[in-house]
Coordinates of C-alpha atoms (C1' of nucleotides) in Angstrom, one line a residue:
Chain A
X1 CA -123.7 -38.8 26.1
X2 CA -123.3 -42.8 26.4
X3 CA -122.6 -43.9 29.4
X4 CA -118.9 -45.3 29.2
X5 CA -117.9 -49.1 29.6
X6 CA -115.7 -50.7 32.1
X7 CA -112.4 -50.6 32.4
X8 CA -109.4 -52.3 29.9
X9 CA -106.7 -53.3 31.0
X10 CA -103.3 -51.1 32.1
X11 CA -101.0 -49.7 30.3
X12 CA -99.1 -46.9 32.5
X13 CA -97.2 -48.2 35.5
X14 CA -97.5 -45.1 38.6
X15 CA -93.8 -45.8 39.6
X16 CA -93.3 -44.5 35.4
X17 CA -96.6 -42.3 35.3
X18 CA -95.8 -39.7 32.4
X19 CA -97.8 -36.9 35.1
X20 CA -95.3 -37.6 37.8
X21 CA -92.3 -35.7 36.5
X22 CA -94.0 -32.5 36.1
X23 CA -93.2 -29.5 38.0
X24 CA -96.2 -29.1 39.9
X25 CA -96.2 -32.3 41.8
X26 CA -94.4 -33.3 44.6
X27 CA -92.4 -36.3 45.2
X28 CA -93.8 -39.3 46.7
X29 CA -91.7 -42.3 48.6
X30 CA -91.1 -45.6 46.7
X31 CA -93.5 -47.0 49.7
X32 CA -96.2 -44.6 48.6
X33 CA -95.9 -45.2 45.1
X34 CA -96.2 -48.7 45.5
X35 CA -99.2 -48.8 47.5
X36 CA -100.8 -46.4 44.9
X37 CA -99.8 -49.1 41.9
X38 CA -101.7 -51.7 44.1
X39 CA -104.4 -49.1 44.5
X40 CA -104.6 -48.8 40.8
X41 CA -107.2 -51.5 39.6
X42 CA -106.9 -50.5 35.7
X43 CA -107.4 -48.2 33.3
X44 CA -110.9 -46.7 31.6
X45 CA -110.5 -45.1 28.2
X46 CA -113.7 -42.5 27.7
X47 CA -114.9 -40.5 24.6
X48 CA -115.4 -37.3 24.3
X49 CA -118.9 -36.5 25.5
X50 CA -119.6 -40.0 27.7
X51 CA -120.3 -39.9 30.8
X52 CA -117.9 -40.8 33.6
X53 CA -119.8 -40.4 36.5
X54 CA -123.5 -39.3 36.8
X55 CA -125.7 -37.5 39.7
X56 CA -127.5 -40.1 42.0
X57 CA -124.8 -42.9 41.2
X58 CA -122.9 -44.6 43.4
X59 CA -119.7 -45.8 42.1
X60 CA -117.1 -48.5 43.3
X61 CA -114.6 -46.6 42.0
X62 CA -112.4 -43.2 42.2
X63 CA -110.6 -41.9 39.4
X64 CA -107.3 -40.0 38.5
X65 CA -107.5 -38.0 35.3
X66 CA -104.1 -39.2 33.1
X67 CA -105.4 -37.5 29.8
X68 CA -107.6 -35.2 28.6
X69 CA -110.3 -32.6 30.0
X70 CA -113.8 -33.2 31.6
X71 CA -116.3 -31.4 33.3
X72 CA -118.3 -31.7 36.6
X73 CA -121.7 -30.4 36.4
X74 CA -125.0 -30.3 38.2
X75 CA -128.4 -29.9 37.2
X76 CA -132.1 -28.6 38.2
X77 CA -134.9 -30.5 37.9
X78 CA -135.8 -28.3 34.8
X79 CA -132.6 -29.2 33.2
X80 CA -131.1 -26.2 33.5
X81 CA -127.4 -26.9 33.7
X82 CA -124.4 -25.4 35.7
X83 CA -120.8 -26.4 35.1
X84 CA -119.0 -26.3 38.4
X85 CA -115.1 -27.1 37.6
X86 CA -112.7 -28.7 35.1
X87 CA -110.8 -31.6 35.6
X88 CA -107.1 -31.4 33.8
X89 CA -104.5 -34.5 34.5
X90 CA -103.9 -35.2 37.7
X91 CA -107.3 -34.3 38.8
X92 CA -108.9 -37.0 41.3
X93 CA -113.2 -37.8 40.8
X94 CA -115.1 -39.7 42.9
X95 CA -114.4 -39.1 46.5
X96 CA -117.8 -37.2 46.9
X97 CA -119.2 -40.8 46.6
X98 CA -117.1 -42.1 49.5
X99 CA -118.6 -39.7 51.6
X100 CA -122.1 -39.0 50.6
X101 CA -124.7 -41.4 49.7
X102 CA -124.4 -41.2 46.3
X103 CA -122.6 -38.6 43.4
X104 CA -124.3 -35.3 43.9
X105 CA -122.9 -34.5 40.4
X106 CA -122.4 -35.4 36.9
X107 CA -118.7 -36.0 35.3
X108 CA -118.7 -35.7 31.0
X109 CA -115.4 -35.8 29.1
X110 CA -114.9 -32.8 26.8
X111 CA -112.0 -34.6 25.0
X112 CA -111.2 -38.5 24.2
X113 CA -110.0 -39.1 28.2
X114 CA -107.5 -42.0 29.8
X115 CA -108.2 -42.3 33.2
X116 CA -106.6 -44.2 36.1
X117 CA -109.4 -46.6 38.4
X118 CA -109.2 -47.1 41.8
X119 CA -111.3 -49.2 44.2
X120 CA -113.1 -47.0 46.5
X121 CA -113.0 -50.2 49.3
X122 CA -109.0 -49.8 49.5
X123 CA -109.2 -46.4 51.1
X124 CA -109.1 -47.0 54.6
X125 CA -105.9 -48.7 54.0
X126 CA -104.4 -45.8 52.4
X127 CA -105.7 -43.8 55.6
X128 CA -104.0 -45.9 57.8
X129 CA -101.1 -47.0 56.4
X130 CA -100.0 -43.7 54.7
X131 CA -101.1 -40.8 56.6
X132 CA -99.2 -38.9 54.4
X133 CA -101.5 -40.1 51.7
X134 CA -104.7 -39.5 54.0
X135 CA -103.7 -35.8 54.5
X136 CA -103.2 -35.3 50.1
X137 CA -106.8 -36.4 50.6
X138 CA -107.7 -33.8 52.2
X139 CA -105.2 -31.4 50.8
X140 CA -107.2 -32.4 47.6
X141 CA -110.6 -31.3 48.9
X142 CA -109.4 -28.3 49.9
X143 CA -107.7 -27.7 46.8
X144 CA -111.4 -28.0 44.8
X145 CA -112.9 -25.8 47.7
X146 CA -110.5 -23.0 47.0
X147 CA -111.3 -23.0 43.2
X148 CA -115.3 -23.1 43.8
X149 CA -114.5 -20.4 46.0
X150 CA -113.4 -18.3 43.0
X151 CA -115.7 -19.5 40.6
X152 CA -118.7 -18.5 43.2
X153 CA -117.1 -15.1 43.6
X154 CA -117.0 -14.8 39.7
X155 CA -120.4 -15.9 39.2
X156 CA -121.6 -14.3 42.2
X157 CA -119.7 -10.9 41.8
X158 CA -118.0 -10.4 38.6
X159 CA -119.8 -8.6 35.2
X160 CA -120.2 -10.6 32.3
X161 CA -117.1 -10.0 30.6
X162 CA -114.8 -9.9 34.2
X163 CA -116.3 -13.4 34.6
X164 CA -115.5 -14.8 30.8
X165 CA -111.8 -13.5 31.6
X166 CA -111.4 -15.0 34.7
X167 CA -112.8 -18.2 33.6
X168 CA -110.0 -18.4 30.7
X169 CA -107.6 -17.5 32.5
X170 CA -108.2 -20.0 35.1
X171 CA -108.1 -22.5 33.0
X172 CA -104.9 -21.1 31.0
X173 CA -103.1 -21.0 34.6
X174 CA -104.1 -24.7 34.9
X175 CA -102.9 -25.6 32.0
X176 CA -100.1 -24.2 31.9
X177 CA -99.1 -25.7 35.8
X178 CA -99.2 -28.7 33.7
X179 CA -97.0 -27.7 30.8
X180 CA -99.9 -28.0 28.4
X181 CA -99.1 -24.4 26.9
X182 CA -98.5 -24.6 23.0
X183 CA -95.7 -21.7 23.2
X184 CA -97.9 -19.7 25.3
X185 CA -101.3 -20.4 23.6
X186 CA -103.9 -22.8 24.9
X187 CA -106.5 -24.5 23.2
X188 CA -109.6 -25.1 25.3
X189 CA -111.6 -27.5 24.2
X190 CA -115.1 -26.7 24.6
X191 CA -117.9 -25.1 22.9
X192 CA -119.5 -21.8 23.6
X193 CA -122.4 -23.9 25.1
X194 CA -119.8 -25.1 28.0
X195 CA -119.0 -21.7 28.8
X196 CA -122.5 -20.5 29.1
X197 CA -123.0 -23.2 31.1
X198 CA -120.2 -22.3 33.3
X199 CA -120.6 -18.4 33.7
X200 CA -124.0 -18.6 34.4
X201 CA -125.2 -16.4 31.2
X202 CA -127.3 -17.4 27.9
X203 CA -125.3 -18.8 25.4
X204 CA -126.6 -15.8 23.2
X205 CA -125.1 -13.1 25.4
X206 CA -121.9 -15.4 26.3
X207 CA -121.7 -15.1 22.3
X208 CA -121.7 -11.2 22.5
X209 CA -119.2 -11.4 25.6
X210 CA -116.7 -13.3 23.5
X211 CA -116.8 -10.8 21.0
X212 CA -115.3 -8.6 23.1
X213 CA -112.5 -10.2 24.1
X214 CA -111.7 -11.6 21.1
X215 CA -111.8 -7.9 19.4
X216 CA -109.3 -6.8 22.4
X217 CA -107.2 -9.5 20.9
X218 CA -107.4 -11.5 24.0
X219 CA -108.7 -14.6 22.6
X220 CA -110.1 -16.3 19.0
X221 CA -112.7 -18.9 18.5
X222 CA -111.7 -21.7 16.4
X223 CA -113.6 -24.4 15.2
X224 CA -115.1 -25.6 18.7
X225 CA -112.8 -24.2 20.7
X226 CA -111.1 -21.3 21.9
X227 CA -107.5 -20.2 21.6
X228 CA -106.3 -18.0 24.4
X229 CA -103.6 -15.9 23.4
X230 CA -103.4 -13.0 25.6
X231 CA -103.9 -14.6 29.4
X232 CA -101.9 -11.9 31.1
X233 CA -104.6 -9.8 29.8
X234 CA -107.9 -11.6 30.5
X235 CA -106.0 -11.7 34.0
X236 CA -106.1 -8.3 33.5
X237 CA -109.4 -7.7 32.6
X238 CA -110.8 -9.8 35.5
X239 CA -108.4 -8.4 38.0
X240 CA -107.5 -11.9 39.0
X241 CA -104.2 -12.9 40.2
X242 CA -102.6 -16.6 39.4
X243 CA -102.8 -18.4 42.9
X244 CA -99.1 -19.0 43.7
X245 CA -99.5 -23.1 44.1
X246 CA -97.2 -25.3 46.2
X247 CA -96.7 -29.0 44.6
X248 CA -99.5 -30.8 45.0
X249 CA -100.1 -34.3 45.5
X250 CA -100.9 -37.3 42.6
X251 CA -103.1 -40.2 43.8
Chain B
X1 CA -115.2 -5.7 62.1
X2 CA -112.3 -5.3 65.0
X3 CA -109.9 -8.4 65.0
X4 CA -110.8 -10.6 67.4
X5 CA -108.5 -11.2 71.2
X6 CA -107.0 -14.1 71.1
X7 CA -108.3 -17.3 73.3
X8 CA -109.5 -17.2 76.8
X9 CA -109.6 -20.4 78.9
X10 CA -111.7 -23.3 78.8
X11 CA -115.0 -24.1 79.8
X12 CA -116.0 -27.0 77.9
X13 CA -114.7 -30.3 77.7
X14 CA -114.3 -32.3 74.8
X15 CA -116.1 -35.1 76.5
X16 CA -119.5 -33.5 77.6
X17 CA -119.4 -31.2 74.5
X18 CA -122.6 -29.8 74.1
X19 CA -123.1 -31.0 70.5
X20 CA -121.9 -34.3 70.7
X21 CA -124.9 -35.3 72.1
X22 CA -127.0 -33.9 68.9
X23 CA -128.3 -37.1 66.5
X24 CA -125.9 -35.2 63.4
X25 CA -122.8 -36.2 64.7
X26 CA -121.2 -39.8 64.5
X27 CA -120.0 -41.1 67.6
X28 CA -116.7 -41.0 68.4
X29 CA -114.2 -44.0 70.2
X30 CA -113.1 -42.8 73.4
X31 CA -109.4 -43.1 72.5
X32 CA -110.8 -40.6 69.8
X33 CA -112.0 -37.9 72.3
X34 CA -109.0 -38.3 74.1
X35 CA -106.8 -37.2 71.5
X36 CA -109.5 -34.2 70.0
X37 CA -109.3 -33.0 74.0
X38 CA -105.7 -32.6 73.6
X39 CA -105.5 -31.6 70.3
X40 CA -108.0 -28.7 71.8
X41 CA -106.2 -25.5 73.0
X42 CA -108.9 -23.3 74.6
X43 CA -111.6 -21.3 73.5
X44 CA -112.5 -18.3 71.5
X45 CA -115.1 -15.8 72.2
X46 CA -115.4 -13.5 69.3
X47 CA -118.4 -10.7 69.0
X48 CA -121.1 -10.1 66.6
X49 CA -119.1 -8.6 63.6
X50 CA -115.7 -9.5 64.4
X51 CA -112.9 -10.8 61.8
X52 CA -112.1 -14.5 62.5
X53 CA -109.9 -15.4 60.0
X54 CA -108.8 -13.5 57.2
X55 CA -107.9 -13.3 53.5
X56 CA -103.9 -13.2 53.1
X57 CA -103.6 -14.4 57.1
X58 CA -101.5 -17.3 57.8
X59 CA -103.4 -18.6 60.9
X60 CA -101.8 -21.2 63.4
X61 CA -104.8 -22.1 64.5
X62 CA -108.0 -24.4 63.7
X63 CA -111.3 -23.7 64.7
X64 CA -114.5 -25.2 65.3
X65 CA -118.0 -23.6 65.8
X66 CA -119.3 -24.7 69.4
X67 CA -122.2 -21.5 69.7
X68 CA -123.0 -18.9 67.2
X69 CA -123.0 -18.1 63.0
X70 CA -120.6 -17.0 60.8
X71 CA -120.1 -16.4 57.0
X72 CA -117.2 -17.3 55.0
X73 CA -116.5 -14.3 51.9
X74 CA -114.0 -13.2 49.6
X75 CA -113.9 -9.7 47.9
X76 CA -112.6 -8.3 45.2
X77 CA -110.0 -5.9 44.9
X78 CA -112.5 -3.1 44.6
X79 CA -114.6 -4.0 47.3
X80 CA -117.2 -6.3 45.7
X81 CA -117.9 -9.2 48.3
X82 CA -119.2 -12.8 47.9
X83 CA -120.4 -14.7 50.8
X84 CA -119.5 -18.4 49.8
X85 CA -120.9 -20.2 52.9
X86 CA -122.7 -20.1 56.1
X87 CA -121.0 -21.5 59.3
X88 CA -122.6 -23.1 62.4
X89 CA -121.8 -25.0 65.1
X90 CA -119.9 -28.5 64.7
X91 CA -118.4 -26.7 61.5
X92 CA -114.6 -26.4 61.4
X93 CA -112.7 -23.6 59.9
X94 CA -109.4 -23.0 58.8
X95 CA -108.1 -25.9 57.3
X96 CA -107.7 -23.8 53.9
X97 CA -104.6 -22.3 56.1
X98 CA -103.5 -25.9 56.5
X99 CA -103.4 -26.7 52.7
X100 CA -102.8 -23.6 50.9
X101 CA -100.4 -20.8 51.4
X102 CA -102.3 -18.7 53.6
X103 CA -106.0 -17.9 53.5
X104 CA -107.8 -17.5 50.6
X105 CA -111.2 -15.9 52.2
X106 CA -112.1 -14.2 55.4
X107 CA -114.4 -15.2 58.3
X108 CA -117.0 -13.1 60.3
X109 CA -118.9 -13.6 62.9
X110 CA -122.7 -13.0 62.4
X111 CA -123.3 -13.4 66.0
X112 CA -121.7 -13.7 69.1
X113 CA -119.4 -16.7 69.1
X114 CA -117.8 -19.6 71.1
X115 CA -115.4 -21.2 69.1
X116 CA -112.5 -24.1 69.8
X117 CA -109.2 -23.6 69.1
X118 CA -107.3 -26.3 68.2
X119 CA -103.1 -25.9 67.6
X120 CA -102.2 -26.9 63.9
X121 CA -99.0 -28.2 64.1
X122 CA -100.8 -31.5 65.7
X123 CA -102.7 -32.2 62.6
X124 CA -100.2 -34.7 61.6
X125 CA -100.2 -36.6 64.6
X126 CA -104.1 -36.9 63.3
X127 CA -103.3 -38.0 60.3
X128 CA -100.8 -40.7 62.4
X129 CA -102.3 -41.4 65.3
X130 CA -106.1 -41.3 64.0
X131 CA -106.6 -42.9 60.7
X132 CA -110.2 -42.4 61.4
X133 CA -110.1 -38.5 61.9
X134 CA -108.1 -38.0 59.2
X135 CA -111.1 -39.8 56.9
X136 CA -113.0 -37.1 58.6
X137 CA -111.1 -34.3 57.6
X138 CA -111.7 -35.8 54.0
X139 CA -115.4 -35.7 55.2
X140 CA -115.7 -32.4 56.1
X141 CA -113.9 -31.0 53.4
X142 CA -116.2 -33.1 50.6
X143 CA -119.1 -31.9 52.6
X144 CA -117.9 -28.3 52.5
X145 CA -118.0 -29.1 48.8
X146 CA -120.8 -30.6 48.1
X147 CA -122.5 -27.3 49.7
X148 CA -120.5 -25.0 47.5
X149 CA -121.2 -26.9 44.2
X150 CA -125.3 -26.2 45.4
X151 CA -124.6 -22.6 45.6
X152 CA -122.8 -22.2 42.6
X153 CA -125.7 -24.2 40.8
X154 CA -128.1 -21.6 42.6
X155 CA -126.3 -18.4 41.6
X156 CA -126.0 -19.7 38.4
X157 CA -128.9 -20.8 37.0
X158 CA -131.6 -20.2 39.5
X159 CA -133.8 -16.9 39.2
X160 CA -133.8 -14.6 41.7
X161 CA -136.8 -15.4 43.9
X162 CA -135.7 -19.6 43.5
X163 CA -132.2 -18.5 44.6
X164 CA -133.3 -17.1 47.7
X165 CA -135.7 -19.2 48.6
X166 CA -133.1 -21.9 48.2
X167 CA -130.7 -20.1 50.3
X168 CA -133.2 -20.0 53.1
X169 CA -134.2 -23.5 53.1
X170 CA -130.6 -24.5 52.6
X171 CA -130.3 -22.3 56.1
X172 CA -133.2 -24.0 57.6
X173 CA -132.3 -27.5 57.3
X174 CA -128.9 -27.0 58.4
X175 CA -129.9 -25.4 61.6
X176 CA -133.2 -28.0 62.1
X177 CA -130.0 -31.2 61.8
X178 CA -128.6 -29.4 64.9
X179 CA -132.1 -29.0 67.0
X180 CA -131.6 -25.1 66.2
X181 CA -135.2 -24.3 65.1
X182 CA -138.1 -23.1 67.7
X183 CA -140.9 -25.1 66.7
X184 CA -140.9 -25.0 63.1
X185 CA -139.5 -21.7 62.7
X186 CA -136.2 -20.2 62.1
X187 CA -134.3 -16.8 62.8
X188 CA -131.6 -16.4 61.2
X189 CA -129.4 -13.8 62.0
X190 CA -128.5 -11.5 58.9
X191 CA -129.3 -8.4 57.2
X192 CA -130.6 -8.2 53.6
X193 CA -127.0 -6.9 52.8
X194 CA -125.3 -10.4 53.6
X195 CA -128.5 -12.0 51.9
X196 CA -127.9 -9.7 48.4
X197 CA -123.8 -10.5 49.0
X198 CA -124.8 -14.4 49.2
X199 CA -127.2 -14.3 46.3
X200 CA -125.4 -12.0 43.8
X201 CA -127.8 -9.9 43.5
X202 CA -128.2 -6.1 44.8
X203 CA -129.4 -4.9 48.0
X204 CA -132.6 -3.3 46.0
X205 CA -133.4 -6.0 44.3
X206 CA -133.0 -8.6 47.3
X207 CA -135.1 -6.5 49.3
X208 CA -137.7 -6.9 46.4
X209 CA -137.5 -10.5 45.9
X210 CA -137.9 -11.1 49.7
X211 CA -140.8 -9.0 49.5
X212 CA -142.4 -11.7 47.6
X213 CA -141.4 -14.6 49.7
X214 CA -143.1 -12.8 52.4
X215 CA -146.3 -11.8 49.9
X216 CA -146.4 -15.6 50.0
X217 CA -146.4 -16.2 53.8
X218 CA -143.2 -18.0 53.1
X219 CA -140.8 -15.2 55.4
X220 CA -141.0 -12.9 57.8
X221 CA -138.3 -10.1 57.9
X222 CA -137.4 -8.8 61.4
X223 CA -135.6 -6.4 63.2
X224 CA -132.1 -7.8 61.6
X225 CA -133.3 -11.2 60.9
X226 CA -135.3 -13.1 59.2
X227 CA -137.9 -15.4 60.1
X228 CA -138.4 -18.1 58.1
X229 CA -142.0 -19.7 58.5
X230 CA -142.9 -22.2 55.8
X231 CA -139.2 -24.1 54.6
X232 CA -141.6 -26.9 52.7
X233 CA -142.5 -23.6 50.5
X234 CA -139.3 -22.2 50.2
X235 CA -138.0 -25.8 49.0
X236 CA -140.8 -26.4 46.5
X237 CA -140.4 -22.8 44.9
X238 CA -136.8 -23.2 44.8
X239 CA -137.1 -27.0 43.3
X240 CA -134.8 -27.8 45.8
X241 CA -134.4 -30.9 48.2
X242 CA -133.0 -31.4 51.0
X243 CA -129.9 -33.5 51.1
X244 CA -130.0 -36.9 53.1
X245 CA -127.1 -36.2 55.5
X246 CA -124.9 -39.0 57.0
X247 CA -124.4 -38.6 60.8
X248 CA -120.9 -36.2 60.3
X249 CA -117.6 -36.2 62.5
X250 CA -117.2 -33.5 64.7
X251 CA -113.4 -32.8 65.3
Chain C
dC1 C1' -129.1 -34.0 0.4
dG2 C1' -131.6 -33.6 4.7
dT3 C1' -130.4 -33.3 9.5
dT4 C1' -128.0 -31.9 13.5
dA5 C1' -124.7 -29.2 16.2
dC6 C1' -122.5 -25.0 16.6
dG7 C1' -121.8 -20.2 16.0
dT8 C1' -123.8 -15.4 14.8
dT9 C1' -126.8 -11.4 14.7
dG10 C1' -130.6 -8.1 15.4
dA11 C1' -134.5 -6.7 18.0
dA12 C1' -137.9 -6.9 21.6
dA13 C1' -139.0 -8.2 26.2
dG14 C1' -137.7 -8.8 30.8
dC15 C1' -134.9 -8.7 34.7
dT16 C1' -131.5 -6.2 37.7
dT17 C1' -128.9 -2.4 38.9
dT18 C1' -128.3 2.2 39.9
dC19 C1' -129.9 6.6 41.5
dA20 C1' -132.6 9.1 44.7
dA21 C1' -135.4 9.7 48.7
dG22 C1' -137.5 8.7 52.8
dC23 C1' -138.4 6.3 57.3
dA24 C1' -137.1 4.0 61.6
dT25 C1' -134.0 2.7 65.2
dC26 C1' -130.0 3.2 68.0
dG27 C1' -126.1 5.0 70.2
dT28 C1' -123.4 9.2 71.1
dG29 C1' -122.2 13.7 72.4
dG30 C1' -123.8 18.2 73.5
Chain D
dC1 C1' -133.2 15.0 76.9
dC2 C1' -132.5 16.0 72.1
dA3 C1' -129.9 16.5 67.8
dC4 C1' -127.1 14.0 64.7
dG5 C1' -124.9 10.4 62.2
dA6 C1' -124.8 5.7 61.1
dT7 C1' -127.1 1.5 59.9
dG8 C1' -130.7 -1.1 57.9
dC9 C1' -135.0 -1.4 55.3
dT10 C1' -138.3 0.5 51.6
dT11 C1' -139.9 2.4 47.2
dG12 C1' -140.3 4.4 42.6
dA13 C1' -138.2 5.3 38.3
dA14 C1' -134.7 5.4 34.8
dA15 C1' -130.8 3.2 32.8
dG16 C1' -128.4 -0.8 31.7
dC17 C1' -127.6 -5.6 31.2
dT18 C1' -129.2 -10.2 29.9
dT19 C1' -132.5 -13.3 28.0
dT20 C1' -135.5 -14.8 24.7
dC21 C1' -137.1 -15.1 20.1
dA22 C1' -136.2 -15.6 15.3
dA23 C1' -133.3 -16.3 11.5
dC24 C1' -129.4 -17.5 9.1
dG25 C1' -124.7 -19.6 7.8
dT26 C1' -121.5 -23.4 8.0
dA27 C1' -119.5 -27.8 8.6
dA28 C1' -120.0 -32.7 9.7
dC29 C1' -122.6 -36.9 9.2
dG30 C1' -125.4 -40.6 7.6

DNA sequence: CGTTACGTTGAAAGCTTTCAAGCATCGTGG
DNA sequence: CCACGATGCTTGAAAGCTTTCAACGTAACG
């Protein structure tokens, strides 16, 4: 939980970023990449479990995730915790602090992270000198709207075990947009703690609701993680469709 | 729940818009309103009840709230319904047509509704013409979810009697940052169903836990409304405070 | 080798849903 | 004008789901 140190130095160049090949991205103009590269300030290397961005902050910086998995979270006054998304590569954090006063949530890496930093102040150049940029933005925020949307449903809606499925197959169908399917396995790498704190349940009775799907052979719990091996089934389960997603932008 | 006619002439002008006027909303340039006037393509009346936008529709259109509440909600496929968000006016609807395939949730009106329509396909010239506006459609959609994160953490982890007290302060100090209340007070137009559909809860048991707000002089319930009378109580039960909005773009 | 973090289980307590009924209001058709 | 059906609000009780409490096992770490 130690708060993570400022950035080193750079390593990957955005014109050769390893993310930009994939699939599920769309192509950006030489112009565009090379006003991201002089967007790009450095790199920040963060440990599993530090924080990367914390409630009541206020940052100078926005981030791009390059590796690894993290979490945004909020909490009550109490302590009580909720889990509100997952950030996967390519995920953007820290544009909630260019609009509100300060973070209104937390950001904790669930696995050793590398991270691209921005500088917040640069943004109104990338508004108006790359609309096309500007409207990603935007596209972006929308993008996290629609997945709170379905998590809310789920946690509003769906029973217990309808909500574990849906959450794992979520996150398989994320994964797997960015070809981080072993065969077609995924390892999630978080504990059952995490997914309590994601569903909205104990972590007792999320313990119990685990069983179930790993006796329908849908999943297995490893050592602090979970192996999905069934998602067409959890899909299943939760009645939950795969959104069909266009290429989305990389900033 | 008929679909609603499509626009009717104009009545109000950008310009002298009835809600620019509020302390919420941020100024805007003159060149600014120039370009929102023409971006504007009439208005909507829609009734108490009636479908705005909905799930799986591929709308041409963006809308803004000028008089009236809505609710934002996706279902299930077997019926089971979610009410993600409360709109008023100044809010803007639709974009999620803009960004994603078509729409992934469905609007209704919870009163009788002016709304402005505003034509799509001119968004880019935003993005273009307006560097300004298009940071505001940033805005709006961080705002949009920085609410949804609150409600997740409500369903979540709150009890039932802190979730709805939450909700209803939530309500009240939205409507109080547009000059909405009378006095202190606050109706707010919805049944208990659209209350229990927001909360996640059953119809039963919401009636029960708003029992007990009103046991504690916090509520009233009304005809098909509720009245809320004490929102310092509601926030205090619910731990909750309320956030310190920014003056916020209406576009 | 003691401590801590994580996962598991069983049982009791507590919360929430479901089932069943009943009341009031409102608009419609006879 | 009145009966009737639909909608919305209430209540009590039983059933079911979830949390809490308590313990225990294991693996990792200092």
């Amino acid at each position: 939980m130690s708060l993570v140190l400022p950035s080193v130095g750079r390593r990957v160049h955005c014109e050769q970023c390893p993310l930009r090949g994939l699939p599920s991205f769309r192509e950006f103009t030489a112009e565009e990449l090379r006003f991201i590269s002089g967007f790009k300030r450095g790199e920040l290397v963060a440990e599993s479990g530090s924080i990367i961005l914390s409630e009541g902050a206020r940052s100078p910086h926005l981030y791009t995730v390059l590796s690894g998995w993290a979490f945004r979270f909020k909490t009550l006054p109490d302590g009580r915790r909720q889990i509100l998304n997952y950030l996967l590569p390519g995920d953007l954090l820290g544009m909630q602090g260019s609009v509100m006063f300060e973070m209104e949530h937390s950001v904790e890496a669930l696995t050793q992270m590398v991270l691209c930093v921005f500088q917040r102040d640069k943004l109104d150049d990338l508004f108006k000198g790359y609309p096309g940029l500007g409207f990603d933005m935007t596209w972006i925020a929308s993008r996290e709207e629609r997945m709170l949307d379905e998590h809310l449903l789920s946690v509003g809606r769906r029973t217990a075990v309808e909500r574990a499925a849906y959450l794992l197959a979520f996150l398989h169908s994320r994964a797997e947009g960015l070809g981080r399917l072993e065969g077609k396995l995924l390892h999630v790498p978080i504990t059952q703690q995490h997914l309590a704190d994601t569903l909205g349940l104990s972590i007792v009775h999320t313990n119990k609701t685990l069983r179930k799907l790993a006796d329908r052979g849908l999943i297995r719990w490893l050592d602090r993680s979970c192996e999905i091996l069934d998602a067409g089934g959890l899909r299943e389960l939760a009645d939950w469709e795969k959104p069909a997603e266009r290429k989305r932008p990389l900033i």
